[in-house]
GROMACS .gro file of C-alpha atoms in nm:
model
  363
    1UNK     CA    1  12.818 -11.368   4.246
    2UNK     CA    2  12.703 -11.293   4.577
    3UNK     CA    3  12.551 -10.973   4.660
    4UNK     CA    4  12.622 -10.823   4.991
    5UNK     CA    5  12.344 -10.589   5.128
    6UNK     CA    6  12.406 -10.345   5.341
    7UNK     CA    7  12.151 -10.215   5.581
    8UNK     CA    8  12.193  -9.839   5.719
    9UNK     CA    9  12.114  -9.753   6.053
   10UNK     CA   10  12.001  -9.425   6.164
   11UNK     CA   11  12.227  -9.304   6.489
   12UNK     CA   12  12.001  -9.254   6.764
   13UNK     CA   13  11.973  -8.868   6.850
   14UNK     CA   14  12.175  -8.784   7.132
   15UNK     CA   15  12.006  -8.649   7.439
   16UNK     CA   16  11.864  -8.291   7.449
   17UNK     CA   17  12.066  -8.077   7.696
   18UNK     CA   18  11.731  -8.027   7.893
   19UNK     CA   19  11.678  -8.365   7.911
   20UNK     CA   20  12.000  -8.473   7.933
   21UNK     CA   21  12.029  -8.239   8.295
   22UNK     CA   22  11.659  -8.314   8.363
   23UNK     CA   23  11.683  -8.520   8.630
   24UNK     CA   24  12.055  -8.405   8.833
   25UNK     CA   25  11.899  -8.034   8.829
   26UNK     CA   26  11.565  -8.161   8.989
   27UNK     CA   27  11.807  -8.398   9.251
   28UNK     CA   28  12.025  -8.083   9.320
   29UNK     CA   29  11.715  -7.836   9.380
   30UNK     CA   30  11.577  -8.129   9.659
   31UNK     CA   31  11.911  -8.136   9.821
   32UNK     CA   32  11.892  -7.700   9.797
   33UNK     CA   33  11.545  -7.659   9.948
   34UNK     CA   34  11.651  -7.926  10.221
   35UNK     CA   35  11.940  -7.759  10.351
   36UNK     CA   36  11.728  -7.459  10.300
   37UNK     CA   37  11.418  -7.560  10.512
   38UNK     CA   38  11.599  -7.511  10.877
   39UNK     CA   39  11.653  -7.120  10.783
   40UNK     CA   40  11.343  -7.087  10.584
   41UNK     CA   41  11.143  -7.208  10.912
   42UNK     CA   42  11.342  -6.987  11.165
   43UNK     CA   43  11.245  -6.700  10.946
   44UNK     CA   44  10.899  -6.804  10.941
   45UNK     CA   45  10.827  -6.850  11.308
   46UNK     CA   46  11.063  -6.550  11.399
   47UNK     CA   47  11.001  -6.305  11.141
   48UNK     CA   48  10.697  -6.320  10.898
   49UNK     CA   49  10.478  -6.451  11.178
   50UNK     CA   50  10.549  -6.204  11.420
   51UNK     CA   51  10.528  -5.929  11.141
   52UNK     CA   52  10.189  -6.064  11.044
   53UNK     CA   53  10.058  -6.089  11.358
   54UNK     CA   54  10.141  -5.718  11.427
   55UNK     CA   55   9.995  -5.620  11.136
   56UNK     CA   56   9.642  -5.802  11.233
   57UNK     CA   57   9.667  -5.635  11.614
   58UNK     CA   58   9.706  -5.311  11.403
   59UNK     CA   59   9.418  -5.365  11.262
   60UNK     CA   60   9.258  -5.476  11.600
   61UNK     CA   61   9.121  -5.359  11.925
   62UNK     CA   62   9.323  -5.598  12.112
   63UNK     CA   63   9.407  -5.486  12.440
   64UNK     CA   64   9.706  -5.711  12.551
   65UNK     CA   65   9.490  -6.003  12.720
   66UNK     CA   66   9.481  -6.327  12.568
   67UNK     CA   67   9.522  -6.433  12.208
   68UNK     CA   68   9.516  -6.137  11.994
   69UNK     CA   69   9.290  -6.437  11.753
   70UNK     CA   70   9.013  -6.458  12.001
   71UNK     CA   71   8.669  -6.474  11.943
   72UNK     CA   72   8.635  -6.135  12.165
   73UNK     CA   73   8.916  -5.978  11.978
   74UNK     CA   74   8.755  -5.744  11.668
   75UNK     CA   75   8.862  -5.596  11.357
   76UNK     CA   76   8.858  -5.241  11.366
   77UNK     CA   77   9.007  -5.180  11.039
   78UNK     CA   78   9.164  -4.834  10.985
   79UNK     CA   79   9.079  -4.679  11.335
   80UNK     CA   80   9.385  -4.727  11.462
   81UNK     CA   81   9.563  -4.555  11.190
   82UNK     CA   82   9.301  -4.277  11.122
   83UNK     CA   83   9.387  -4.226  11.519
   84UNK     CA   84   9.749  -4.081  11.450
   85UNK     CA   85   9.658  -3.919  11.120
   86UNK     CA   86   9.344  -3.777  11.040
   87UNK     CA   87   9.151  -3.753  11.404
   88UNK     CA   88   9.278  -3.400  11.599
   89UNK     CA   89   9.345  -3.490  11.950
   90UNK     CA   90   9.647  -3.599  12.214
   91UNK     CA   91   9.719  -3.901  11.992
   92UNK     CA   92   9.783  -3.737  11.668
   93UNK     CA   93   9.976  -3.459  11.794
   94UNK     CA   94  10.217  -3.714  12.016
   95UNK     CA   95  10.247  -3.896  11.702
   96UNK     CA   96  10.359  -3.605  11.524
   97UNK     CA   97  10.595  -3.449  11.795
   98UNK     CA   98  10.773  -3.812  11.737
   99UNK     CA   99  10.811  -3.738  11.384
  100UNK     CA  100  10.906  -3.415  11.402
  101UNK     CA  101  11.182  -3.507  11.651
  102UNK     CA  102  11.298  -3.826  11.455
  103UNK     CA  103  11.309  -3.614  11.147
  104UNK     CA  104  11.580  -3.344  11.343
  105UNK     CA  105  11.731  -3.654  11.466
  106UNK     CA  106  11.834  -3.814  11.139
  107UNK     CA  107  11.905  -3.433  10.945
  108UNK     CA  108  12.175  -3.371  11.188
  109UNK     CA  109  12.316  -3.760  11.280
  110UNK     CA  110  12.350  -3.914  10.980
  111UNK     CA  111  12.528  -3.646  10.737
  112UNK     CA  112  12.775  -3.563  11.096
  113UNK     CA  113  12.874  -3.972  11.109
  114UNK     CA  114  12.883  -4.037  10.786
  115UNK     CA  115  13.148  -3.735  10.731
  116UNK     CA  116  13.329  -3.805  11.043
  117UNK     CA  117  13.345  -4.125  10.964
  118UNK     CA  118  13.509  -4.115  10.636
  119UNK     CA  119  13.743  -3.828  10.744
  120UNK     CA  120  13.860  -4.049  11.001
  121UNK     CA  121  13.883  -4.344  10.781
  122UNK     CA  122  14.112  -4.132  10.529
  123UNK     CA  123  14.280  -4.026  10.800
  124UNK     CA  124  14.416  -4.342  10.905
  125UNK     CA  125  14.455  -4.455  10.547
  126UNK     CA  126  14.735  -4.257  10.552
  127UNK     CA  127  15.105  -4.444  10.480
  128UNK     CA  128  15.304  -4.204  10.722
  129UNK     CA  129  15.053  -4.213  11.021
  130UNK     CA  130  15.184  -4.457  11.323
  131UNK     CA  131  14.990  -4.632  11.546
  132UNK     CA  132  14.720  -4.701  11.324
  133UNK     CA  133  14.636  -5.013  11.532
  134UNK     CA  134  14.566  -4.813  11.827
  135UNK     CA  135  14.353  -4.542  11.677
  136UNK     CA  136  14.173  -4.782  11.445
  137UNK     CA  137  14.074  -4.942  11.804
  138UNK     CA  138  14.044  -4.651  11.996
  139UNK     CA  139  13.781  -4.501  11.739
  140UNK     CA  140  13.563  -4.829  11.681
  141UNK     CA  141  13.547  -4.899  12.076
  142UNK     CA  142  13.237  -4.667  12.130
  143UNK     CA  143  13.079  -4.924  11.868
  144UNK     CA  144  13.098  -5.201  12.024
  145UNK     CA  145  13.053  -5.071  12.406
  146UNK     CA  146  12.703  -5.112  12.529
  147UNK     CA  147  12.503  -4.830  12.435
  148UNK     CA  148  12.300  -4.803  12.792
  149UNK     CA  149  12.663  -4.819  12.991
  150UNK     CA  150  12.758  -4.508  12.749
  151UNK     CA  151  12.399  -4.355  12.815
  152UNK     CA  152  12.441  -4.344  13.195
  153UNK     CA  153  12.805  -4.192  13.132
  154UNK     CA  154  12.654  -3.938  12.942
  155UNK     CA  155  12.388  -3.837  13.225
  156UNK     CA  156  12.654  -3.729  13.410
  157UNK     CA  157  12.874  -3.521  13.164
  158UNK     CA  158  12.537  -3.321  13.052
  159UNK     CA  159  12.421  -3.279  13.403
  160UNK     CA  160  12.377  -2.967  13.521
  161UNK     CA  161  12.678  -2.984  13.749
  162UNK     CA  162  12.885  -3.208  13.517
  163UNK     CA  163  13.178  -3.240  13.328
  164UNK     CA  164  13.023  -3.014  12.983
  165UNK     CA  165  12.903  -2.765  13.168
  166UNK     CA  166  13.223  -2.734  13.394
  167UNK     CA  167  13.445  -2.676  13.041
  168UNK     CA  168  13.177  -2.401  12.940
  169UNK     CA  169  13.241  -2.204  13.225
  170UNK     CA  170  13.574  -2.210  13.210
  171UNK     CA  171  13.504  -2.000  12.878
  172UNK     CA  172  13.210  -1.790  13.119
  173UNK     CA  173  12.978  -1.949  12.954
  174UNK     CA  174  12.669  -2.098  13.199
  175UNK     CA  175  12.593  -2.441  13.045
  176UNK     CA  176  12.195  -2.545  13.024
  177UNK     CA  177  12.050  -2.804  13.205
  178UNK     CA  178  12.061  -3.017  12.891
  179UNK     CA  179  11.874  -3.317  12.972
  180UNK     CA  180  11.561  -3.077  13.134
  181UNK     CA  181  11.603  -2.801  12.852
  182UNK     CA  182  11.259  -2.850  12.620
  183UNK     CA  183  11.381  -2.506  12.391
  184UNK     CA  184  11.417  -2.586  12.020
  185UNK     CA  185  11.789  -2.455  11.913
  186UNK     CA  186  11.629  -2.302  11.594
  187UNK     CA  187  11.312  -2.115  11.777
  188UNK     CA  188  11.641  -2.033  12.051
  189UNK     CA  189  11.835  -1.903  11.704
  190UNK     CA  190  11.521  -1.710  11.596
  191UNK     CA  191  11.469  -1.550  11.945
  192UNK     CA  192  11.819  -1.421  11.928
  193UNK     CA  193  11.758  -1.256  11.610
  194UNK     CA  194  11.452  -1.065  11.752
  195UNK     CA  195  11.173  -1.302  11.575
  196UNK     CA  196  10.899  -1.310  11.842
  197UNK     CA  197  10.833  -1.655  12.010
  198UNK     CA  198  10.484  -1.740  11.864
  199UNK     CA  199  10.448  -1.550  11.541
  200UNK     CA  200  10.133  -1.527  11.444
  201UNK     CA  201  10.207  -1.627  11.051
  202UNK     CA  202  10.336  -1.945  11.180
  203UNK     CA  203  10.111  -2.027  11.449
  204UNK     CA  204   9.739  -2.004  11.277
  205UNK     CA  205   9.796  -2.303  11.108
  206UNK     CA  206  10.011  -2.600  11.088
  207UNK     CA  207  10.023  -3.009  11.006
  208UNK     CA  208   9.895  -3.329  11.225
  209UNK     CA  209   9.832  -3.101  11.497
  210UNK     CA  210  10.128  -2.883  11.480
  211UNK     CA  211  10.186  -2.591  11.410
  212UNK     CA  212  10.441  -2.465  11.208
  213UNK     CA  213  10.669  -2.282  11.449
  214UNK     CA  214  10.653  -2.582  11.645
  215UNK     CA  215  10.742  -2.815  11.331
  216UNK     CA  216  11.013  -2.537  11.274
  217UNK     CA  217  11.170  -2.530  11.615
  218UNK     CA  218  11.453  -2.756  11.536
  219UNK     CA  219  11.607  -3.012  11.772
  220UNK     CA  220  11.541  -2.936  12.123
  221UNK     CA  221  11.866  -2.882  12.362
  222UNK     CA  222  11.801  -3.217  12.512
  223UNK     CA  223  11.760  -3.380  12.219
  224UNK     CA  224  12.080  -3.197  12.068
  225UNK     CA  225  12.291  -3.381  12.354
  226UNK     CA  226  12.162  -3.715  12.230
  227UNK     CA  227  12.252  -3.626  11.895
  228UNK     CA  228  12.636  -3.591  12.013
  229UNK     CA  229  12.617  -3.967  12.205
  230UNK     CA  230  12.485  -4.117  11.848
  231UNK     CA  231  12.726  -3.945  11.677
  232UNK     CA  232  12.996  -4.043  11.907
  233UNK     CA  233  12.881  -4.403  11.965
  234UNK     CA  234  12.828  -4.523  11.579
  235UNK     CA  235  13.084  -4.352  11.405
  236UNK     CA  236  13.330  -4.613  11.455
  237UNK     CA  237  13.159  -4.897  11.276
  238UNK     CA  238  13.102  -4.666  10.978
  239UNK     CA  239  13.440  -4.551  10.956
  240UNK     CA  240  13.590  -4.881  10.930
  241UNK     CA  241  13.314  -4.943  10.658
  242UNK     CA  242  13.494  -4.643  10.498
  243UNK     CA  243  13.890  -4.738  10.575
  244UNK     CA  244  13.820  -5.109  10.429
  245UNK     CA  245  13.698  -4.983  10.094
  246UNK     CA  246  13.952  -4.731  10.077
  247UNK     CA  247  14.214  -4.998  10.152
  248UNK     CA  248  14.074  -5.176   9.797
  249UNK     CA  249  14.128  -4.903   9.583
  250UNK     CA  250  14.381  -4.911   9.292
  251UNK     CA  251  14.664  -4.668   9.416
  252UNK     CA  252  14.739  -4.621   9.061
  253UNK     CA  253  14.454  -4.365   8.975
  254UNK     CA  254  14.534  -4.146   9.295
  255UNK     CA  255  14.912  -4.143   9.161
  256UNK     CA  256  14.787  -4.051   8.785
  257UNK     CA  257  14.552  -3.761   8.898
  258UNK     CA  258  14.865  -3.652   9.135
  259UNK     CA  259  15.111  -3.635   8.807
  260UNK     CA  260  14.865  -3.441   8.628
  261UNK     CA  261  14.866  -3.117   8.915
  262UNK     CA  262  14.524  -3.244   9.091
  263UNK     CA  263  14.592  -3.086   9.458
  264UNK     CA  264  14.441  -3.305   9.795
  265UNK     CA  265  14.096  -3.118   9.744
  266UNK     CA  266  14.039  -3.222   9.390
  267UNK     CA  267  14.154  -3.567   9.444
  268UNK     CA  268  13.969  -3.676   9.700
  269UNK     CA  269  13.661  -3.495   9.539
  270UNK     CA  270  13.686  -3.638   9.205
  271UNK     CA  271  13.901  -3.959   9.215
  272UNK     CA  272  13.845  -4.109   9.609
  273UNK     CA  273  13.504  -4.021   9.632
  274UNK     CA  274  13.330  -4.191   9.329
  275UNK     CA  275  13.514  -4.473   9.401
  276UNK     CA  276  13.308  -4.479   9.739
  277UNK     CA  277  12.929  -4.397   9.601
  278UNK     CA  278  12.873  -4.756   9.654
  279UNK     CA  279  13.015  -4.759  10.050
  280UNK     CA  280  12.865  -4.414  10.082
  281UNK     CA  281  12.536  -4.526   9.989
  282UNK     CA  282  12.572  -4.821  10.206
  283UNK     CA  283  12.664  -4.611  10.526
  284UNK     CA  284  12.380  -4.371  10.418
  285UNK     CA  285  12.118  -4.597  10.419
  286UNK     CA  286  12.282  -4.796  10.763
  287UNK     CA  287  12.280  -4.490  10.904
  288UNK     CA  288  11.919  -4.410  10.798
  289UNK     CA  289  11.749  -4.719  10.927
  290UNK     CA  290  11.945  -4.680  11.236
  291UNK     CA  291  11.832  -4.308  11.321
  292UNK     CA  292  11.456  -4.353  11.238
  293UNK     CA  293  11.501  -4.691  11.509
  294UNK     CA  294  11.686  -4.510  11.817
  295UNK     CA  295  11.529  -4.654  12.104
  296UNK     CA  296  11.799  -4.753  12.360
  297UNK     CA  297  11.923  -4.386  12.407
  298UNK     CA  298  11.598  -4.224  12.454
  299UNK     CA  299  11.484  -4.479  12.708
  300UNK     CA  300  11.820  -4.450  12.919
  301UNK     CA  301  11.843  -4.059  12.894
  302UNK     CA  302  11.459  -3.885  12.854
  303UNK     CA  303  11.171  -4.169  12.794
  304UNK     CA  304  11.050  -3.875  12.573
  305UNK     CA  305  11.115  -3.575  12.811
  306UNK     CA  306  11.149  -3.271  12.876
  307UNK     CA  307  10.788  -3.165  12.704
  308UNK     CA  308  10.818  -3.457  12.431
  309UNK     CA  309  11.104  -3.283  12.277
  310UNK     CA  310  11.316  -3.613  12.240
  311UNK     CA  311  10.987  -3.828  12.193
  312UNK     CA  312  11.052  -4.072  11.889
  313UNK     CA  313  10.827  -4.302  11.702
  314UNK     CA  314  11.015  -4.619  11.812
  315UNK     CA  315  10.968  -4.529  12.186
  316UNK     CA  316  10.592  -4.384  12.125
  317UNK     CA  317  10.537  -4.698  11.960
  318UNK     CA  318  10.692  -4.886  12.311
  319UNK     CA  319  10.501  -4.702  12.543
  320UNK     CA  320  10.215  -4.672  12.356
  321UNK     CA  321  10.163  -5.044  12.382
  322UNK     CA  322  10.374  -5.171  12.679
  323UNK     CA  323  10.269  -4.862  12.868
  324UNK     CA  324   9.917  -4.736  12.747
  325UNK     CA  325   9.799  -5.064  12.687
  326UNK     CA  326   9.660  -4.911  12.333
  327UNK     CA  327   9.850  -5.229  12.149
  328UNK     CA  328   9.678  -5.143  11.824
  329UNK     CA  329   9.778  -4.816  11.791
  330UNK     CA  330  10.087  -4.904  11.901
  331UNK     CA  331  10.196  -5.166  11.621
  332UNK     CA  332  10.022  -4.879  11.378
  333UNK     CA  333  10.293  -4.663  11.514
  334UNK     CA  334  10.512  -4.971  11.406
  335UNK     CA  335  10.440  -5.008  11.051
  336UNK     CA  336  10.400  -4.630  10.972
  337UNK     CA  337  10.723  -4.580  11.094
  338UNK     CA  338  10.821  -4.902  10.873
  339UNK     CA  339  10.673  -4.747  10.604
  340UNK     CA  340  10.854  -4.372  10.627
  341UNK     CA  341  11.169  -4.591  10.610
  342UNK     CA  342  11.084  -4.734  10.335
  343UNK     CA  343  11.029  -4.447  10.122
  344UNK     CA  344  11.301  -4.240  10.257
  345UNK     CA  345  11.560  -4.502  10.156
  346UNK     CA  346  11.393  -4.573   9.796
  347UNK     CA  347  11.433  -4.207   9.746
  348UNK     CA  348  11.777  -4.178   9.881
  349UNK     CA  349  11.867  -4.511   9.596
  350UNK     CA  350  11.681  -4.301   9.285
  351UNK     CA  351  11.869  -3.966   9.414
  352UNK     CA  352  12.200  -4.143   9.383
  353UNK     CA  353  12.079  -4.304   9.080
  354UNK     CA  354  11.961  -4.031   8.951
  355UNK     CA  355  12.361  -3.854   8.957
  356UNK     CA  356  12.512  -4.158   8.824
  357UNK     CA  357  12.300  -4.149   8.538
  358UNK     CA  358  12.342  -3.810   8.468
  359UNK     CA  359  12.761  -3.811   8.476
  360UNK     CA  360  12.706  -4.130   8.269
  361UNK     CA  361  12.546  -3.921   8.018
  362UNK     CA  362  12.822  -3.666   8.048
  363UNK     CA  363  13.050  -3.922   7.932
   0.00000   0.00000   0.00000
């Protein structure tokens, strides 16, 4: 009788899945980071180098000669900055005419193009409109035209003997001399209304060097001409923003909410609008970034005149350095303004947040 013995053999464990994709995920991230490394060293010699060296000049009392990491160049710490913010003098108060100008700037450019811009866009979303090629060009070609060629244009039609001021008096009204015109059009407003020019309540004290009635002026007529060039010149590119996400939304809602009685008004308002928070906050914070950066206009048109009135941080910043040879205080300029940007378009996000979450909860 023969006795057969069997001998049972464990199966080997099969391969954990981390193991098992161990050594293809470390392969694949090699082959990521080296197609990677070209762009990651443009960005480093063309962006976070320059950024930190302008951010050690800041700091600096460079003056433009040599390396700015010489042995003769010092740090100076916050002196730069405490220059345009805590020490009365010329420097603060330029600093803060910029701001105050740059803050009129964006309050009147970016809520006008951003609702030109979609009007226009639902304008030519329309099914019976013809020639939509044509007016989808002719609006975006400000855009993309240069934006010193359209400056110069604009020197003549706001001259004093130009084409504005010839339409005005053809309703007897005597145009200004925009460009030389340093009058804020609220203090102008005010005056009007029989408010006396320098009221004393306004006038004893004020903020960076400023008083209040000058904070309060408003844009200054120059300034308001340069406000209708932006406007005119970068409305284009937003409204095609607008008319592309419009072309991606579902017909089918519109239809519903026009079966149930909603008029034009209340669709638009409450079915085509929330469907563009997230284009509207994109144009909103383009538009942001782009007003608190003007630079090309103001050099063309005023370089900061009449009286500062069109002065803005990004050119105070330009001269400051390129000019006044004060390269420290100008890169300060620099990051402040950086820095204003910042926060302005972190509070713009949590604002819009903020009324999502809050019809969210309504639901």
């Amino acid at each position: 009788m023969t006795t057969l013995l069997t001998t049972t053999r464990t199966p080997a464990a099969p391969p954990s899945p981390a193991r098992r994709g161990k050594g293809p995920s470390r392969r694949e991230g090699r082959v990521g980071w080296l197609f990677l490394a070209p762009t990651l060293v443009v960005l480093a010699l063309f962006f976070v180098l320059p950024i930190g060296m302008a951010l050690w000049v800041s700091v600096s009392d460079w003056t433009g000669n040599g390396s700015p990491f010489s042995s003769r160049v010092h740090f100076v710490g916050g002196d730069n900055y405490a220059a345009l913010l805590t020490e009365p003098g010329l420097t603060q108060r330029n600093f803060a005419t910029s701001i105050r100008n740059n803050g009129y700037f964006v309050l009147f450019v970016v809520p006008l193009q951003t609702a030109l811009a979609l009007f226009l866009a639902m304008v030519l979303n329309q099914r019976r409109l013809k020639g939509k090629q044509f007016f989808r060009t002719a609006f975006y070609f400000p855009t993309v035209t240069s934006s010193v060629a359209i400056s110069v244009v604009f020197l003549f039609l706001f001259s004093s003997t130009g084409t504005v001021n010839a339409a005005l008096k053809l309703f007897g009204v005597d145009g200004p001399s925009w460009f030389a015109d340093p009058r804020g059009v609220f203090q102008i407003v005010l005056n009007g209304l029989g408010v006396p020019k320098n009221p004393a309540a306004l006038t004893s004290h004020g903020f960076l060097g400023l008083t209040w009635w000058d904070w309060l002026s408003g844009p200054s007529v120059a300034m308001c001409s340069i406000i209708v060039l932006v406007v005119w010149t970068t409305t284009g590119g937003f409204m095609l923003m607008f008319y592309a996400a419009l072309q991606n939304l579902p017909p089918g809602i519109d239809e519903a909410a026009l079966i149930d009685g909603a008029n034009g008004w209340q669709r638009f308002w409450r079915v085509t609008l929330p469907q563009l928070r997230p284009t509207l906050f994109l144009v909103l914070t383009l538009g942001l970034i782009g007003t608190w950066q003007v630079f090309d206009q103001i050099y063309v048109l005023s370089r900061g005149a009449p009286a500062n009135t069109t002065l803005t941080p990004a050119y105070l910043s330009y001269s400051t350095s390129f000019i006044g040879k004060e390269w420290g205080q100008g890169s300060a300029i620099a990051f402040l303004l950086f820095l204003v940007i910042v926060v302005l378009t972190l509070v713009q996000r949590w604002l819009l947040k903020e009324k999502d979450g809050k019809r969210r909860s309504r639901r």
